[in-house]
Short mmCIF file of C-alpha atoms in Angstrom, two decimals:
data_model
loop_
_atom_site.label_atom_id
_atom_site.label_comp_id
_atom_site.label_asym_id
_atom_site.label_seq_id
_atom_site.Cartn_x
_atom_site.Cartn_y
_atom_site.Cartn_z
CA ASP P 21 15.36 52.24 -50.02
CA ALA P 22 16.45 49.24 -52.07
CA LYS P 23 13.73 48.07 -54.41
CA THR P 24 12.52 44.71 -55.63
CA THR P 25 10.83 43.81 -58.91
CA GLN P 26 8.28 41.04 -59.15
CA PRO P 27 5.82 39.93 -61.85
CA ASN P 28 2.31 41.22 -61.21
CA SER P 29 0.73 37.79 -61.39
CA MET P 30 1.46 34.12 -61.95
CA GLU P 31 -0.66 31.03 -62.34
CA SER P 32 -0.05 27.47 -61.27
CA ASN P 33 -1.85 24.16 -61.18
CA GLU P 34 -2.60 22.53 -57.86
CA GLU P 35 0.05 20.07 -56.65
CA GLU P 36 2.67 21.43 -59.07
CA PRO P 37 5.80 23.35 -58.01
CA VAL P 38 5.76 27.13 -58.25
CA HIS P 39 8.78 29.36 -58.72
CA LEU P 40 8.20 33.00 -57.84
CA PRO P 41 11.02 35.28 -59.05
CA CYS P 42 12.27 38.51 -57.54
CA ASN P 43 14.92 40.90 -58.82
CA HIS P 44 16.83 43.10 -56.40
CA SER P 45 19.79 44.42 -58.35
CA THR P 46 20.55 47.22 -55.83
CA ILE P 47 20.85 44.90 -52.86
CA SER P 48 23.70 45.63 -50.48
CA GLY P 49 25.88 43.10 -48.73
CA THR P 50 23.99 43.06 -45.45
CA ASP P 51 20.40 43.20 -46.73
CA TYR P 52 18.30 40.19 -45.88
CA ILE P 53 15.77 38.89 -48.43
CA HIS P 54 12.37 38.30 -46.88
CA TRP P 55 9.24 36.80 -48.35
CA TYR P 56 5.79 37.39 -46.96
CA ARG P 57 2.41 36.47 -48.34
CA GLN P 58 -1.05 37.84 -47.82
CA LEU P 59 -4.06 35.59 -48.19
CA PRO P 60 -7.40 37.21 -48.97
CA SER P 61 -8.84 39.13 -46.02
CA GLN P 62 -5.87 38.33 -43.78
CA GLY P 63 -2.75 40.04 -42.52
CA PRO P 64 0.61 39.37 -44.13
CA GLU P 65 2.22 36.09 -43.16
CA TYR P 66 5.96 35.43 -42.87
CA VAL P 67 7.17 32.78 -45.33
CA ILE P 68 10.96 32.66 -45.32
CA HIS P 69 14.08 34.80 -45.30
CA GLY P 70 17.76 34.46 -46.06
CA LEU P 71 21.03 36.32 -46.58
CA THR P 72 23.30 34.39 -48.93
CA SER P 73 22.66 30.68 -48.76
CA ASN P 74 19.58 28.85 -49.94
CA VAL P 75 17.06 28.30 -47.16
CA ASN P 76 14.37 25.71 -46.55
CA ASN P 77 11.52 25.60 -44.08
CA ARG P 78 8.22 23.80 -43.79
CA MET P 79 6.47 26.31 -46.02
CA ALA P 80 8.90 26.93 -48.87
CA SER P 81 12.45 27.13 -50.15
CA LEU P 82 14.38 30.26 -50.99
CA ALA P 83 16.99 30.11 -53.72
CA ILE P 84 19.37 33.08 -53.77
CA ALA P 85 21.53 33.80 -56.79
CA GLU P 86 25.27 33.80 -56.28
CA ASP P 87 25.50 37.57 -56.92
CA ARG P 88 22.40 38.10 -54.71
CA LYS P 89 20.76 40.27 -57.35
CA SER P 90 17.82 37.92 -57.63
CA SER P 91 16.04 35.23 -55.66
CA THR P 92 13.29 32.69 -56.18
CA LEU P 93 10.67 31.51 -53.75
CA ILE P 94 9.80 27.88 -54.38
CA LEU P 95 6.56 26.29 -53.29
CA HIS P 96 7.13 22.60 -53.82
CA ARG P 97 3.49 21.57 -54.25
CA ALA P 98 1.00 24.37 -54.64
CA THR P 99 -2.35 24.01 -52.92
CA LEU P 100 -5.45 26.14 -53.26
CA ARG P 101 -4.57 27.65 -49.90
CA ASP P 102 -1.36 29.05 -51.41
CA ALA P 103 -3.34 31.49 -53.56
CA ALA P 104 -2.17 34.84 -52.23
CA VAL P 105 -0.11 37.93 -52.95
CA TYR P 106 3.57 37.17 -52.40
CA TYR P 107 5.89 40.00 -51.42
CA CYS P 108 9.66 39.95 -51.82
CA ILE P 109 11.21 42.49 -49.43
CA LEU P 110 14.74 43.60 -48.64
CA SER P 111 15.30 44.10 -44.94
CA MET P 112 18.05 46.63 -44.69
CA ASP P 113 20.75 47.09 -42.13
CA SER P 114 19.71 50.58 -41.10
CA SER P 115 15.99 50.04 -41.03
CA TYR P 116 13.66 47.97 -38.95
CA LYS P 117 10.68 48.39 -41.23
CA LEU P 118 9.43 46.24 -44.08
CA ILE P 119 8.82 48.09 -47.32
CA PHE P 120 6.16 46.26 -49.28
CA GLY P 121 5.98 46.58 -53.04
CA SER P 122 3.03 45.48 -55.12
CA GLY P 123 3.93 41.78 -54.96
CA THR P 124 2.97 38.85 -57.18
CA ARG P 125 -0.59 37.59 -57.13
CA LEU P 126 -0.47 33.80 -57.36
CA LEU P 127 -3.51 32.04 -58.76
CA VAL P 128 -3.74 28.28 -58.19
CA ARG P 129 -5.95 26.30 -60.53
CA PRO P 130 -7.59 23.12 -59.19
CA ASP C 30 -3.05 32.19 -35.84
CA SER C 31 0.05 34.41 -35.52
CA GLY C 32 -0.41 35.07 -31.81
CA VAL C 33 -0.82 38.81 -32.42
CA THR C 34 -4.23 40.16 -31.47
CA GLN C 35 -5.85 43.38 -32.58
CA THR C 36 -9.02 45.04 -31.42
CA PRO C 37 -11.49 46.04 -32.61
CA LYS C 38 -11.86 44.08 -35.85
CA HIS C 39 -14.04 46.73 -37.43
CA LEU C 40 -14.54 50.38 -36.65
CA ILE C 41 -16.92 52.80 -38.31
CA THR C 42 -16.72 56.44 -37.37
CA ALA C 43 -17.33 59.91 -38.75
CA THR C 44 -14.93 62.49 -40.08
CA GLY C 45 -13.31 64.60 -37.41
CA GLN C 46 -13.52 61.90 -34.76
CA ARG C 47 -10.74 60.18 -32.83
CA VAL C 48 -10.21 56.42 -32.47
CA THR C 49 -7.78 54.10 -30.73
CA LEU C 50 -6.62 50.80 -32.16
CA ARG C 51 -5.12 48.24 -29.83
CA CYS C 52 -2.49 45.56 -30.43
CA SER C 53 -1.17 42.79 -28.21
CA PRO C 54 2.08 41.27 -29.50
CA ARG C 55 3.06 37.62 -29.34
CA SER C 56 4.21 36.51 -25.93
CA GLY C 57 7.83 37.51 -25.47
CA ASP C 58 8.03 39.83 -28.48
CA LEU C 59 9.51 43.23 -27.66
CA SER C 60 9.02 44.98 -31.02
CA VAL C 61 5.70 46.24 -32.32
CA TYR C 62 5.14 47.68 -35.79
CA TRP C 63 2.11 49.43 -37.25
CA TYR C 64 1.21 49.33 -40.95
CA GLN C 65 -1.59 50.86 -42.99
CA GLN C 66 -3.05 49.15 -46.04
CA SER C 67 -5.24 51.14 -48.38
CA LEU C 68 -6.37 50.32 -51.91
CA ASP C 69 -4.32 53.07 -53.54
CA GLN C 70 -1.18 53.01 -51.37
CA GLY C 71 -0.73 49.34 -50.58
CA LEU C 72 0.96 48.31 -47.33
CA GLN C 73 2.84 51.19 -45.71
CA PHE C 74 4.94 51.19 -42.57
CA LEU C 75 3.82 53.73 -39.98
CA ILE C 76 5.87 53.35 -36.80
CA GLN C 77 7.85 50.90 -34.69
CA TYR C 78 8.36 50.53 -30.94
CA TYR C 79 10.87 48.39 -29.13
CA ASN C 80 10.42 47.69 -25.44
CA GLY C 81 8.46 50.89 -24.93
CA GLU C 82 10.61 53.21 -27.00
CA GLU C 83 9.91 54.58 -30.45
CA ARG C 84 12.58 53.30 -32.84
CA ALA C 85 11.48 54.04 -36.39
CA LYS C 86 8.97 56.25 -38.13
CA GLY C 87 7.56 55.88 -41.59
CA ASN C 88 4.77 57.66 -43.41
CA ILE C 89 2.81 58.47 -40.28
CA LEU C 90 0.67 61.58 -40.30
CA GLU C 91 0.95 64.12 -37.49
CA ARG C 92 -2.69 63.40 -36.64
CA PHE C 93 -1.63 59.84 -35.78
CA SER C 94 0.30 58.81 -32.70
CA ALA C 95 1.21 55.57 -31.01
CA GLN C 96 2.70 54.23 -27.83
CA GLN C 97 3.85 50.96 -26.33
CA PHE C 98 3.00 50.29 -22.73
CA PRO C 99 5.07 48.50 -20.03
CA ASP C 100 3.13 45.29 -20.65
CA LEU C 101 4.24 45.65 -24.30
CA HIS C 102 0.81 46.14 -25.81
CA SER C 103 0.56 49.06 -28.19
CA GLU C 104 -2.08 51.56 -29.19
CA LEU C 105 -2.40 53.59 -32.36
CA ASN C 106 -4.38 56.79 -31.97
CA LEU C 107 -5.92 58.41 -35.03
CA SER C 108 -7.45 61.86 -34.64
CA SER C 109 -9.27 64.41 -36.81
CA LEU C 110 -10.18 61.54 -39.06
CA GLU C 111 -10.61 62.10 -42.77
CA LEU C 112 -12.27 59.94 -45.42
CA GLY C 113 -8.82 59.03 -46.72
CA ASP C 114 -7.89 57.40 -43.43
CA SER C 115 -10.24 54.54 -44.22
CA ALA C 116 -7.98 51.53 -44.46
CA LEU C 117 -6.86 48.31 -42.86
CA TYR C 118 -4.44 48.84 -40.00
CA PHE C 119 -2.12 45.98 -39.15
CA CYS C 120 0.05 45.48 -36.15
CA ALA C 121 3.06 43.16 -36.27
CA SER C 122 5.50 41.98 -33.65
CA SER C 123 8.95 40.44 -33.60
CA THR C 124 11.26 39.07 -30.95
CA GLY C 125 13.91 41.70 -31.45
CA GLN C 126 14.59 44.44 -33.91
CA GLY C 127 16.72 44.37 -36.98
CA ARG C 128 16.87 43.06 -40.48
CA PHE C 129 17.00 39.35 -39.67
CA TYR C 130 13.91 39.10 -37.47
CA GLU C 131 10.68 37.98 -39.04
CA GLN C 132 7.51 39.89 -38.23
CA TYR C 133 4.22 38.29 -37.25
CA PHE C 134 1.10 40.18 -38.26
CA GLY C 135 -2.25 40.43 -36.57
CA PRO C 136 -5.58 40.11 -38.38
CA GLY C 137 -5.96 43.87 -38.70
CA THR C 138 -8.52 46.51 -37.83
CA ARG C 139 -10.69 47.74 -40.66
CA LEU C 140 -11.40 51.44 -40.20
CA THR C 141 -14.19 53.07 -42.15
CA VAL C 142 -14.56 56.84 -41.93
CA THR C 143 -17.87 58.20 -43.20
#
């Protein structure tokens, strides 16, 4: 299974942008890049996903490097509610499952 | 609220017992996935069903089994429970199956085996 590498933790100030990096150097051409987050005491929550082009939705933006070996999840204005563990996952052609790594724990300071 | 419901929210039982966890997917979703989250193993995929048929298996023990019913709800059966089975069990659903569908997770069932 293709793996992703994320920092263990990051900190941000409330109302500032946050850039969460993810490396996936073994990605193949048809793997989708998914981001999920897990707030304390809740189930994982879908954030965004993409294949090659940058993607935007109401929650976040996903910037994908041209060679697709890395991506960045962008929260435009962090709120206290965004404090969570963020998981970068490769969704592979031959598999329907999500393989969660250890993720990045985001702390948001008021 | 993801639209995925799981019951019960909490379950406390003894070693050697058998329990059933229930999941109702979002309206219209055909795929159901089960995941286990424990402190030492993190989130692990167990099994996936699509429209009543098993489609993918992960690290699911032989003591565990699941099924998806014609109304698309799913049940995860855990038998001969051991202390190490204590964990959060999440169900997720998606419209279809495949790498480009997002999954929506339920609130989980916390299982405690004593």
